Structures are given as C-alpha cells and as structure tokens.
Amino acid sequence: ALDDVHWMDEMSWKVVQAIFERGQNVLSLIGSRPPSANPLTLDKTFWSELQSTYRDDGRYLEISLQPFNEMEVQQMISFTLDIGMNEIDSSFWRNVFTTSGGMPHYLSYALETIKRNNLTIKLDNGLVGLKSSEGDDSKLGFGSVNELLLYRLDALDATVRNALHLAAVLGNDFDL
C-alpha cells in the first residue's frame, strides 16, 4: 500500500511499474489526490496502459473517494461516541462537518480527540453537544489538521513534549 503517490518521483514509479508488470498475485493499493490537479510522474505509456489494457483485463481499478456528506458525518459521530444519531445536537455535527470538511481521516482524528478529552456534554435541549456548545458560535478549537495535532501534543505530559521537542530539533540523523 502506498499513499500520497502524487509526491512520488519518477524512479520510484519505475519500481511500482516493474512490480505491477512482473509480479504475480500482487495486490497494490495506491492512493493519490486527483491526477487532474496533482499530475503523477509515472511513464506516460504505463499510465495509458493502466487506463486501457490493464483496466480492460481487470488488472487495474480506479476508485474515486469523496469527502463524507453531512449524514455520514452524523453516522460517524454516532458510531465513535456510541450515541444515537437522534441524540446529536445539530450545532455539534455541523461544527464537526465544517471543521473536518468531511475528510474521513481528519474527522476520525477530531472525533477521537473529542472522545479522549471528554469534550461532549448533554445540553439543555437534552441532546449531546460540545462542552463549548452552550453558545451558538462555538468552534471545536482546532480548524485544521495542524491545529488538531498541536492540540493533541499540548495534551501530552510535559516530559513527553520535551522529548518530542528534542527529537524534532535533532532531526532524523545525529551522532552521539
């Protein structure tokens, strides 16, 4: 499985192509943003064969995924927080939908953070909302993936945060 292959270089694509063309009983799951907006650097002939011959032979299948719609976000909130869909306040699911943009991975991070930090409350109307939902203008507190990651890092113990900070300063390679 490879993700974000729109960032992959031409030589890496040659490796993928060789595995695809020579391998037997190999299942490859490759994810990227839409090639129309994020051109891939693979061989044009190989891309053409994927789109025609290999597709016709049943060796290549392309699946386009879309963000979740409002109903699917409500279902994920219900599933993650183990509450009924009819128990979710509309300001809560709208807030989560707007903040996540319906992107499943980000949505799951946001909901796990809400669950882990016990950020829900039973509102005066009897429905479940965010603890900050007592006012109609409430926000989740993180409007992007980066802000969510920072929120999660800030929740860590100080010694763990210091160790992570040190690791970030040292980088990938260092001598002791």
Coordinates of N, CA, C and O in Angstrom, one line a residue:
A1 N 0.8 -1.2 0.0 CA 0.0 0.0 0.0 C 0.9 1.2 0.0 O 1.8 1.3 0.8
L2 N 0.6 2.1 -0.9 CA 1.3 3.4 -1.0 C 0.3 4.5 -1.0 O -0.7 4.5 -1.6
D3 N 0.6 5.6 -0.2 CA -0.3 6.7 -0.1 C 0.5 8.0 -0.6 O 1.7 8.0 -0.6
D4 N -0.3 9.0 -1.0 CA 0.3 10.2 -1.5 C 1.3 10.1 -2.6 O 2.3 10.7 -2.6
V5 N 1.0 9.2 -3.5 CA 1.9 8.9 -4.6 C 2.0 10.1 -5.6 O 2.9 10.1 -6.5
H6 N 1.2 11.1 -5.5 CA 1.4 12.3 -6.3 C 2.7 13.0 -5.9 O 3.1 13.8 -6.7
W7 N 3.3 12.6 -4.8 CA 4.6 13.2 -4.4 C 5.7 12.3 -4.8 O 6.9 12.6 -4.7
M8 N 5.4 11.1 -5.4 CA 6.5 10.1 -5.7 C 7.3 10.5 -6.9 O 6.7 11.1 -7.9
D9 N 8.6 10.3 -6.9 CA 9.4 10.6 -8.0 C 9.4 9.6 -9.1 O 8.8 8.5 -8.9
E10 N 9.9 9.9 -10.3 CA 9.9 9.0 -11.4 C 10.5 7.7 -11.2 O 10.0 6.7 -11.7
M11 N 11.6 7.6 -10.5 CA 12.3 6.3 -10.3 C 11.5 5.4 -9.4 O 11.5 4.2 -9.6
S12 N 10.9 6.0 -8.4 CA 10.0 5.2 -7.6 C 8.8 4.6 -8.4 O 8.4 3.4 -8.1
W13 N 8.3 5.4 -9.3 CA 7.2 4.9 -10.2 C 7.7 3.7 -11.0 O 7.0 2.8 -11.3
K14 N 9.0 3.8 -11.4 CA 9.5 2.7 -12.2 C 9.5 1.4 -11.4 O 9.3 0.3 -12.0
V15 N 9.8 1.5 -10.1 CA 9.8 0.3 -9.3 C 8.4 -0.2 -9.2 O 8.1 -1.5 -9.3
V16 N 7.4 0.6 -9.0 CA 6.0 0.2 -8.9 C 5.6 -0.4 -10.2 O 4.9 -1.4 -10.2
Q17 N 6.0 0.2 -11.3 CA 5.7 -0.4 -12.7 C 6.2 -1.7 -12.8 O 5.6 -2.7 -13.3
A18 N 7.5 -1.9 -12.4 CA 8.1 -3.3 -12.6 C 7.4 -4.3 -11.7 O 7.2 -5.4 -12.2
I19 N 7.1 -4.0 -10.5 CA 6.3 -4.9 -9.7 C 5.0 -5.2 -10.3 O 4.6 -6.4 -10.3
F20 N 4.3 -4.2 -10.8 CA 3.0 -4.4 -11.4 C 3.1 -5.3 -12.7 O 2.3 -6.2 -12.8
E21 N 4.1 -5.0 -13.5 CA 4.2 -5.8 -14.8 C 4.8 -7.2 -14.6 O 4.4 -8.1 -15.4
R22 N 5.6 -7.4 -13.6 CA 6.3 -8.7 -13.5 C 5.7 -9.5 -12.4 O 5.9 -10.7 -12.4
G23 N 5.1 -8.9 -11.4 CA 4.6 -9.6 -10.2 C 3.4 -10.4 -10.6 O 2.7 -10.2 -11.5
Q24 N 3.2 -11.5 -9.8 CA 2.0 -12.3 -9.9 C 1.4 -12.4 -8.5 O 2.0 -12.5 -7.5
N25 N 0.0 -12.4 -8.5 CA -0.7 -12.4 -7.3 C -0.3 -11.3 -6.3 O -0.1 -11.5 -5.2
V26 N -0.1 -10.1 -6.9 CA 0.3 -8.9 -6.1 C -0.9 -7.9 -6.1 O -1.4 -7.6 -7.2
L27 N -1.3 -7.6 -4.9 CA -2.4 -6.6 -4.8 C -1.7 -5.2 -4.4 O -1.1 -5.2 -3.3
S28 N -1.9 -4.2 -5.2 CA -1.3 -2.9 -4.9 C -2.5 -1.9 -4.6 O -3.4 -1.8 -5.4
L29 N -2.4 -1.3 -3.5 CA -3.4 -0.2 -3.2 C -2.6 1.1 -3.2 O -1.7 1.3 -2.4
I30 N -2.9 2.0 -4.1 CA -2.1 3.2 -4.3 C -3.1 4.4 -4.2 O -4.0 4.4 -5.0
G31 N -2.8 5.3 -3.3 CA -3.6 6.4 -3.1 C -3.0 7.7 -3.5 O -1.8 7.9 -3.3
S32 N -3.7 8.6 -4.1 CA -3.2 9.9 -4.5 C -4.4 10.9 -4.6 O -5.5 10.5 -4.6
R33 N -4.0 12.1 -4.6 CA -5.0 13.2 -4.9 C -5.4 13.0 -6.4 O -4.6 12.4 -7.1
P34 N -6.4 13.7 -6.9 CA -6.8 13.5 -8.3 C -5.7 13.9 -9.2 O -5.1 15.0 -9.1
P35 N -5.3 13.0 -10.1 CA -4.3 13.3 -11.1 C -4.5 14.6 -11.9 O -3.6 15.2 -12.4
S36 N -5.8 14.9 -12.1 CA -6.1 16.2 -12.9 C -5.5 17.4 -12.2 O -5.1 18.3 -12.8
A37 N -5.5 17.4 -10.8 CA -5.0 18.5 -10.1 C -3.6 18.3 -9.6 O -2.9 19.3 -9.2
N38 N -3.1 17.1 -9.5 CA -1.8 16.7 -9.0 C -1.2 15.7 -9.9 O -1.3 14.5 -9.7
P39 N -0.6 16.1 -11.0 CA 0.0 15.2 -12.0 C 1.0 14.2 -11.4 O 1.8 14.5 -10.6
L40 N 0.8 13.0 -11.9 CA 1.7 11.9 -11.5 C 3.0 11.9 -12.4 O 2.9 12.2 -13.6
T41 N 4.1 11.5 -11.9 CA 5.3 11.5 -12.6 C 5.7 10.1 -13.2 O 6.8 9.9 -13.6
L42 N 4.7 9.3 -13.4 CA 4.9 7.9 -14.0 C 5.0 8.0 -15.5 O 4.6 9.0 -16.1
D43 N 5.6 7.0 -16.1 CA 5.7 6.9 -17.5 C 4.4 7.0 -18.2 O 3.4 6.3 -17.8
K44 N 4.3 7.9 -19.2 CA 3.0 8.1 -19.9 C 2.5 6.9 -20.6 O 1.3 6.7 -20.6
T45 N 3.4 6.0 -21.1 CA 2.9 4.8 -21.8 C 2.3 3.8 -20.7 O 1.2 3.3 -21.0
F46 N 2.9 3.7 -19.5 CA 2.4 2.9 -18.5 C 1.0 3.4 -18.0 O 0.1 2.6 -17.8
W47 N 0.9 4.7 -17.9 CA -0.4 5.3 -17.4 C -1.4 5.0 -18.5 O -2.6 4.7 -18.1
S48 N -1.1 5.1 -19.7 CA -2.1 4.9 -20.8 C -2.5 3.4 -20.8 O -3.7 3.1 -20.9
E49 N -1.5 2.5 -20.5 CA -1.9 1.1 -20.5 C -2.7 0.8 -19.2 O -3.6 -0.1 -19.3
L50 N -2.5 1.4 -18.1 CA -3.3 1.3 -16.9 C -4.8 1.7 -17.3 O -5.7 0.9 -16.9
Q51 N -4.9 2.8 -17.9 CA -6.2 3.3 -18.2 C -7.0 2.5 -19.3 O -8.2 2.7 -19.5
S52 N -6.3 1.7 -20.1 CA -6.9 1.0 -21.2 C -6.8 -0.5 -21.0 O -7.6 -1.2 -20.5
T53 N -5.6 -1.1 -21.4 CA -5.4 -2.5 -21.5 C -5.6 -3.2 -20.1 O -6.3 -4.1 -20.0
Y54 N -4.8 -2.6 -19.1 CA -4.9 -3.2 -17.8 C -6.3 -3.1 -17.1 O -6.7 -4.0 -16.4
R55 N -7.0 -2.0 -17.4 CA -8.3 -1.8 -16.9 C -9.3 -2.9 -17.6 O -10.0 -3.5 -16.9
D56 N -9.1 -3.0 -18.9 CA -10.0 -3.9 -19.7 C -9.7 -5.4 -19.2 O -10.6 -6.2 -19.2
D57 N -8.5 -5.7 -18.8 CA -8.1 -7.0 -18.4 C -8.5 -7.3 -16.9 O -8.3 -8.4 -16.4
G58 N -9.0 -6.3 -16.3 CA -9.4 -6.4 -14.9 C -8.2 -6.4 -13.9 O -8.3 -6.7 -12.7
R59 N -7.1 -5.9 -14.4 CA -5.9 -5.8 -13.5 C -5.7 -4.4 -12.9 O -4.9 -4.2 -12.0
Y60 N -6.5 -3.4 -13.3 CA -6.4 -2.1 -12.8 C -7.8 -1.6 -12.5 O -8.7 -1.6 -13.4
L61 N -8.1 -1.0 -11.3 CA -9.3 -0.4 -11.0 C -9.1 0.9 -10.2 O -8.3 0.9 -9.3
E62 N -9.7 1.9 -10.7 CA -9.6 3.2 -10.1 C -10.9 3.5 -9.3 O -12.0 3.4 -9.9
I63 N -10.7 3.9 -8.1 CA -11.9 4.3 -7.3 C -11.7 5.7 -6.8 O -10.6 6.1 -6.2
S64 N -12.6 6.6 -7.1 CA -12.6 8.0 -6.6 C -13.4 8.1 -5.3 O -14.5 7.7 -5.3
L65 N -12.7 8.6 -4.3 CA -13.3 8.8 -3.0 C -13.7 10.2 -2.8 O -12.9 11.1 -3.2
Q66 N -14.8 10.5 -2.2 CA -15.2 11.8 -1.9 C -15.3 12.1 -0.4 O -15.4 11.1 0.4
P67 N -15.3 13.3 0.0 CA -15.5 13.6 1.5 C -16.9 13.1 1.9 O -17.8 12.9 1.1
F68 N -17.0 12.8 3.2 CA -18.3 12.4 3.8 C -19.3 13.5 3.6 O -18.9 14.7 3.7
N69 N -20.5 13.2 3.4 CA -21.6 14.2 3.5 C -22.1 14.4 4.9 O -21.6 13.7 5.8
E70 N -23.0 15.3 5.1 CA -23.5 15.6 6.5 C -24.0 14.3 7.2 O -23.8 14.1 8.4
M71 N -24.8 13.5 6.5 CA -25.4 12.3 7.1 C -24.3 11.3 7.5 O -24.4 10.8 8.6
E72 N -23.3 11.2 6.7 CA -22.2 10.2 7.0 C -21.4 10.8 8.2 O -20.9 10.0 9.0
V73 N -21.2 12.1 8.3 CA -20.5 12.6 9.5 C -21.3 12.4 10.7 O -20.8 12.0 11.8
Q74 N -22.7 12.5 10.7 CA -23.5 12.2 11.8 C -23.4 10.7 12.2 O -23.3 10.4 13.4
Q75 N -23.4 9.9 11.2 CA -23.2 8.4 11.5 C -21.9 8.1 12.2 O -21.8 7.3 13.1
M76 N -20.8 8.8 11.7 CA -19.5 8.6 12.3 C -19.5 9.1 13.7 O -18.9 8.5 14.6
I77 N -20.1 10.2 14.0 CA -20.2 10.8 15.4 C -20.9 9.8 16.2 O -20.5 9.4 17.3
S78 N -22.1 9.3 15.7 CA -22.9 8.3 16.5 C -22.1 7.0 16.8 O -22.1 6.6 17.9
F79 N -21.4 6.5 15.8 CA -20.6 5.3 16.0 C -19.4 5.5 16.9 O -19.2 4.8 17.9
T80 N -18.6 6.6 16.7 CA -17.4 6.9 17.5 C -17.8 7.1 19.0 O -17.1 6.7 19.9
L81 N -18.9 7.9 19.2 CA -19.2 8.3 20.6 C -20.2 7.4 21.2 O -20.7 7.6 22.4
D82 N -20.7 6.4 20.4 CA -21.6 5.4 20.9 C -22.9 6.1 21.4 O -23.4 5.8 22.5
I83 N -23.5 6.9 20.6 CA -24.7 7.6 20.9 C -25.6 7.5 19.6 O -25.1 7.3 18.5
G84 N -26.9 7.6 19.8 CA -27.9 7.6 18.7 C -27.8 8.8 17.9 O -27.4 9.9 18.4
M85 N -28.0 8.7 16.6 CA -28.0 9.8 15.7 C -29.0 10.9 16.1 O -28.7 12.1 16.0
N86 N -30.1 10.5 16.7 CA -31.1 11.4 17.1 C -30.7 12.1 18.4 O -31.5 13.0 18.9
E87 N -29.6 11.7 19.0 CA -29.1 12.4 20.3 C -28.1 13.5 20.0 O -27.6 14.1 21.0
I88 N -27.7 13.7 18.8 CA -26.6 14.6 18.4 C -27.2 16.0 18.1 O -28.1 16.1 17.2
D89 N -26.8 17.0 18.8 CA -27.3 18.4 18.5 C -26.8 18.8 17.2 O -25.6 18.5 16.8
S90 N -27.6 19.5 16.4 CA -27.2 19.9 15.1 C -26.0 20.8 15.0 O -25.2 20.8 14.1
S91 N -25.9 21.7 16.1 CA -24.7 22.5 16.1 C -23.4 21.7 16.2 O -22.4 22.1 15.7
F92 N -23.5 20.6 16.9 CA -22.3 19.7 17.1 C -21.9 19.1 15.8 O -20.8 19.2 15.3
W93 N -22.9 18.4 15.1 CA -22.5 17.7 13.9 C -22.1 18.7 12.8 O -21.2 18.5 12.0
R94 N -22.8 19.9 12.7 CA -22.4 20.9 11.7 C -21.0 21.4 12.0 O -20.3 21.7 11.0
N95 N -20.7 21.7 13.2 CA -19.4 22.1 13.6 C -18.3 21.1 13.2 O -17.3 21.5 12.6
V96 N -18.5 19.8 13.5 CA -17.6 18.8 13.2 C -17.5 18.6 11.6 O -16.4 18.5 11.1
F97 N -18.6 18.7 11.0 CA -18.6 18.6 9.5 C -17.8 19.8 8.9 O -17.0 19.6 8.0
T98 N -18.1 21.0 9.3 CA -17.4 22.2 8.8 C -15.9 22.1 9.1 O -15.1 22.4 8.2
T99 N -15.6 21.8 10.3 CA -14.1 21.7 10.7 C -13.4 20.7 9.9 O -12.3 20.9 9.5
S100 N -14.0 19.5 9.7 CA -13.3 18.4 9.1 C -13.4 18.4 7.6 O -12.6 17.8 6.9
G101 N -14.3 19.2 7.1 CA -14.6 19.2 5.6 C -15.1 17.9 5.1 O -15.1 17.6 3.9
G102 N -15.5 17.0 6.0 CA -16.0 15.7 5.6 C -14.9 14.7 5.3 O -15.1 13.6 4.9
M103 N -13.6 15.1 5.5 CA -12.5 14.3 5.2 C -12.4 13.2 6.3 O -12.2 13.5 7.5
P104 N -12.6 11.9 5.9 CA -12.7 10.8 6.9 C -11.6 10.7 7.9 O -11.8 10.5 9.1
H105 N -10.3 10.8 7.4 CA -9.2 10.7 8.3 C -9.1 11.8 9.3 O -9.0 11.5 10.5
Y106 N -9.3 13.0 8.9 CA -9.3 14.1 9.8 C -10.5 14.1 10.7 O -10.4 14.3 11.9
L107 N -11.6 13.7 10.2 CA -12.8 13.5 11.0 C -12.6 12.5 12.1 O -13.0 12.7 13.3
S108 N -12.0 11.4 11.8 CA -11.7 10.4 12.9 C -10.8 10.9 13.9 O -11.0 10.6 15.1
Y109 N -9.7 11.6 13.5 CA -8.8 12.3 14.5 C -9.6 13.2 15.4 O -9.4 13.2 16.6
A110 N -10.4 14.1 14.8 CA -11.2 15.0 15.6 C -12.1 14.3 16.6 O -12.2 14.7 17.7
L111 N -12.8 13.3 16.1 CA -13.7 12.6 17.0 C -13.0 11.9 18.1 O -13.5 11.8 19.2
E112 N -11.9 11.2 17.8 CA -11.1 10.5 18.8 C -10.6 11.5 19.8 O -10.6 11.2 21.0
T113 N -10.2 12.7 19.4 CA -9.8 13.8 20.3 C -10.9 14.2 21.2 O -10.8 14.4 22.4
I114 N -12.1 14.4 20.6 CA -13.3 14.8 21.4 C -13.6 13.7 22.4 O -13.9 14.0 23.6
K115 N -13.6 12.5 22.0 CA -13.9 11.4 22.9 C -12.8 11.2 24.0 O -13.2 11.1 25.2
R116 N -11.5 11.3 23.6 CA -10.5 11.1 24.6 C -10.5 12.2 25.6 O -10.2 11.9 26.8
N117 N -10.8 13.4 25.2 CA -10.7 14.5 26.2 C -12.1 14.9 26.8 O -12.2 15.9 27.4
N118 N -13.0 14.0 26.5 CA -14.4 14.2 27.1 C -14.9 15.6 26.8 O -15.3 16.3 27.8
L119 N -15.0 15.9 25.6 CA -15.4 17.3 25.2 C -16.9 17.4 24.9 O -17.3 18.4 24.3
T120 N -17.6 16.4 25.2 CA -19.1 16.4 25.0 C -19.8 16.7 26.3 O -19.3 16.4 27.3
I121 N -21.0 17.2 26.1 CA -21.9 17.4 27.3 C -23.3 17.3 26.8 O -23.7 17.5 25.7
K122 N -24.2 16.9 27.8 CA -25.6 16.9 27.5 C -26.1 18.3 27.6 O -26.0 18.9 28.7
L123 N -26.7 18.9 26.5 CA -27.1 20.3 26.5 C -28.5 20.4 27.2 O -29.2 19.4 27.4
D124 N -28.9 21.6 27.4 CA -30.2 21.9 28.0 C -31.4 21.3 27.1 O -32.4 21.0 27.7
N125 N -31.2 21.2 25.8 CA -32.2 20.6 25.0 C -32.2 19.0 25.0 O -33.0 18.4 24.3
G126 N -31.3 18.5 25.9 CA -31.3 17.0 26.0 C -30.4 16.3 25.0 O -30.2 15.1 25.1
L127 N -29.9 17.0 24.1 CA -29.0 16.4 23.0 C -27.5 16.6 23.4 O -27.2 17.4 24.3
V128 N -26.7 15.8 22.8 CA -25.3 15.8 23.0 C -24.6 16.9 22.1 O -24.9 16.9 20.9
G129 N -23.8 17.7 22.8 CA -23.1 18.7 22.0 C -21.7 18.9 22.6 O -21.3 18.1 23.5
L130 N -21.0 19.8 22.1 CA -19.6 20.1 22.6 C -19.7 20.8 23.9 O -20.6 21.6 24.1
K131 N -18.8 20.6 24.8 CA -18.8 21.4 26.0 C -18.8 22.9 25.8 O -19.4 23.6 26.6
S132 N -18.2 23.3 24.7 CA -18.2 24.7 24.4 C -19.5 25.1 23.6 O -19.6 26.3 23.2
S133 N -20.4 24.2 23.4 CA -21.6 24.4 22.6 C -22.7 25.2 23.3 O -23.8 25.4 22.8
E134 N -22.4 25.6 24.5 CA -23.5 26.3 25.2 C -23.8 27.6 24.5 O -24.9 28.2 24.6
G135 N -22.9 28.2 23.7 CA -23.2 29.3 22.9 C -23.2 28.9 21.4 O -22.6 27.9 21.1
D136 N -24.0 29.5 20.6 CA -24.2 29.0 19.2 C -23.0 29.2 18.4 O -22.9 28.6 17.3
D137 N -22.1 30.1 18.8 CA -20.9 30.4 18.0 C -19.7 29.5 18.3 O -18.6 29.9 18.0
S138 N -19.9 28.4 18.9 CA -18.8 27.6 19.4 C -18.0 27.0 18.2 O -18.6 26.7 17.2
K139 N -16.8 26.7 18.5 CA -15.9 26.0 17.5 C -15.2 24.9 18.2 O -15.1 24.9 19.4
L140 N -14.7 24.0 17.4 CA -14.0 22.8 18.0 C -12.7 23.2 18.7 O -12.2 22.5 19.6
G141 N -12.1 24.3 18.4 CA -10.8 24.7 19.0 C -9.7 24.3 18.1 O -8.5 24.7 18.3
F142 N -9.9 23.6 17.0 CA -8.9 23.3 16.0 C -9.5 23.3 14.6 O -10.5 22.6 14.4
G143 N -9.0 24.2 13.8 CA -9.6 24.4 12.5 C -8.9 23.7 11.3 O -9.3 23.8 10.2
S144 N -7.8 23.0 11.7 CA -7.0 22.4 10.6 C -6.3 21.1 11.2 O -6.3 21.0 12.5
V145 N -5.8 20.3 10.4 CA -5.1 19.1 10.9 C -3.9 19.5 11.7 O -3.7 18.9 12.8
N146 N -3.2 20.6 11.3 CA -2.0 21.0 12.1 C -2.5 21.5 13.5 O -1.8 21.1 14.5
E147 N -3.5 22.2 13.6 CA -4.0 22.7 14.9 C -4.5 21.5 15.7 O -4.3 21.5 16.9
L148 N -5.1 20.5 15.1 CA -5.5 19.3 15.8 C -4.3 18.6 16.4 O -4.3 18.2 17.6
L149 N -3.3 18.4 15.6 CA -2.0 17.8 16.1 C -1.4 18.5 17.2 O -1.0 18.0 18.2
L150 N -1.4 19.9 17.1 CA -0.8 20.7 18.2 C -1.7 20.5 19.4 O -1.1 20.5 20.5
Y151 N -3.0 20.5 19.3 CA -3.9 20.3 20.4 C -3.6 19.0 21.1 O -3.5 18.9 22.3
R152 N -3.4 17.9 20.3 CA -3.1 16.6 20.8 C -1.7 16.6 21.5 O -1.5 16.0 22.6
L153 N -0.7 17.3 20.9 CA 0.6 17.4 21.5 C 0.6 18.1 22.8 O 1.2 17.8 23.8
D154 N -0.2 19.2 22.9 CA -0.3 20.0 24.1 C -0.9 19.2 25.2 O -0.7 19.5 26.4
A155 N -1.7 18.2 24.9 CA -2.4 17.4 25.9 C -1.4 16.4 26.6 O -1.7 15.8 27.6
L156 N -0.2 16.2 25.9 CA 0.7 15.2 26.4 C 1.4 15.7 27.7 O 1.5 16.9 27.9
D157 N 1.9 14.8 28.5 CA 2.7 15.1 29.7 C 3.9 16.0 29.3 O 4.5 15.8 28.2
A158 N 4.4 16.9 30.1 CA 5.5 17.8 29.8 C 6.7 17.1 29.4 O 7.5 17.5 28.5
T159 N 7.0 16.0 30.1 CA 8.3 15.2 29.8 C 8.2 14.6 28.4 O 9.2 14.6 27.7
V160 N 7.0 14.2 28.0 CA 6.9 13.6 26.7 C 7.0 14.7 25.6 O 7.7 14.5 24.6
R161 N 6.4 15.9 25.9 CA 6.5 17.0 25.0 C 8.0 17.4 24.8 O 8.4 17.7 23.7
N162 N 8.7 17.5 25.9 CA 10.1 17.8 25.9 C 10.9 16.8 25.0 O 11.8 17.2 24.3
A163 N 10.7 15.6 25.2 CA 11.4 14.5 24.4 C 11.0 14.7 22.9 O 11.9 14.6 22.1
L164 N 9.8 15.0 22.6 CA 9.4 15.2 21.2 C 10.1 16.4 20.7 O 10.5 16.5 19.5
H165 N 10.1 17.5 21.4 CA 10.8 18.7 21.0 C 12.3 18.5 20.7 O 12.8 18.9 19.7
L166 N 12.9 17.7 21.6 CA 14.4 17.4 21.4 C 14.5 16.6 20.2 O 15.5 16.8 19.4
A167 N 13.7 15.6 19.9 CA 13.8 14.8 18.7 C 13.6 15.6 17.5 O 14.2 15.4 16.5
A168 N 12.7 16.6 17.5 CA 12.4 17.4 16.4 C 13.6 18.3 16.1 O 14.0 18.5 14.9
V169 N 14.3 18.8 17.1 CA 15.5 19.6 16.9 C 16.7 18.8 16.4 O 17.4 19.2 15.5
L170 N 16.8 17.5 16.9 CA 17.9 16.7 16.4 C 17.7 16.2 15.0 O 18.7 16.0 14.3
G171 N 16.5 16.0 14.6 CA 16.2 15.6 13.2 C 16.3 14.1 13.1 O 16.4 13.3 14.1
N172 N 16.4 13.6 11.9 CA 16.5 12.2 11.6 C 17.8 11.5 11.9 O 17.9 10.4 12.3
D173 N 18.9 12.3 11.6 CA 20.3 11.7 11.7 C 21.1 12.6 12.7 O 21.1 13.8 12.6
F174 N 21.7 11.9 13.6 CA 22.6 12.6 14.6 C 23.6 11.7 15.1 O 23.4 10.5 15.2
D175 N 24.7 12.2 15.6 CA 25.8 11.4 16.2 C 25.8 11.7 17.7 O 25.6 12.8 18.2
L176 N 26.0 10.6 18.5 CA 26.0 10.8 20.0 C 27.4 10.9 20.4 O 28.4 10.5 19.9

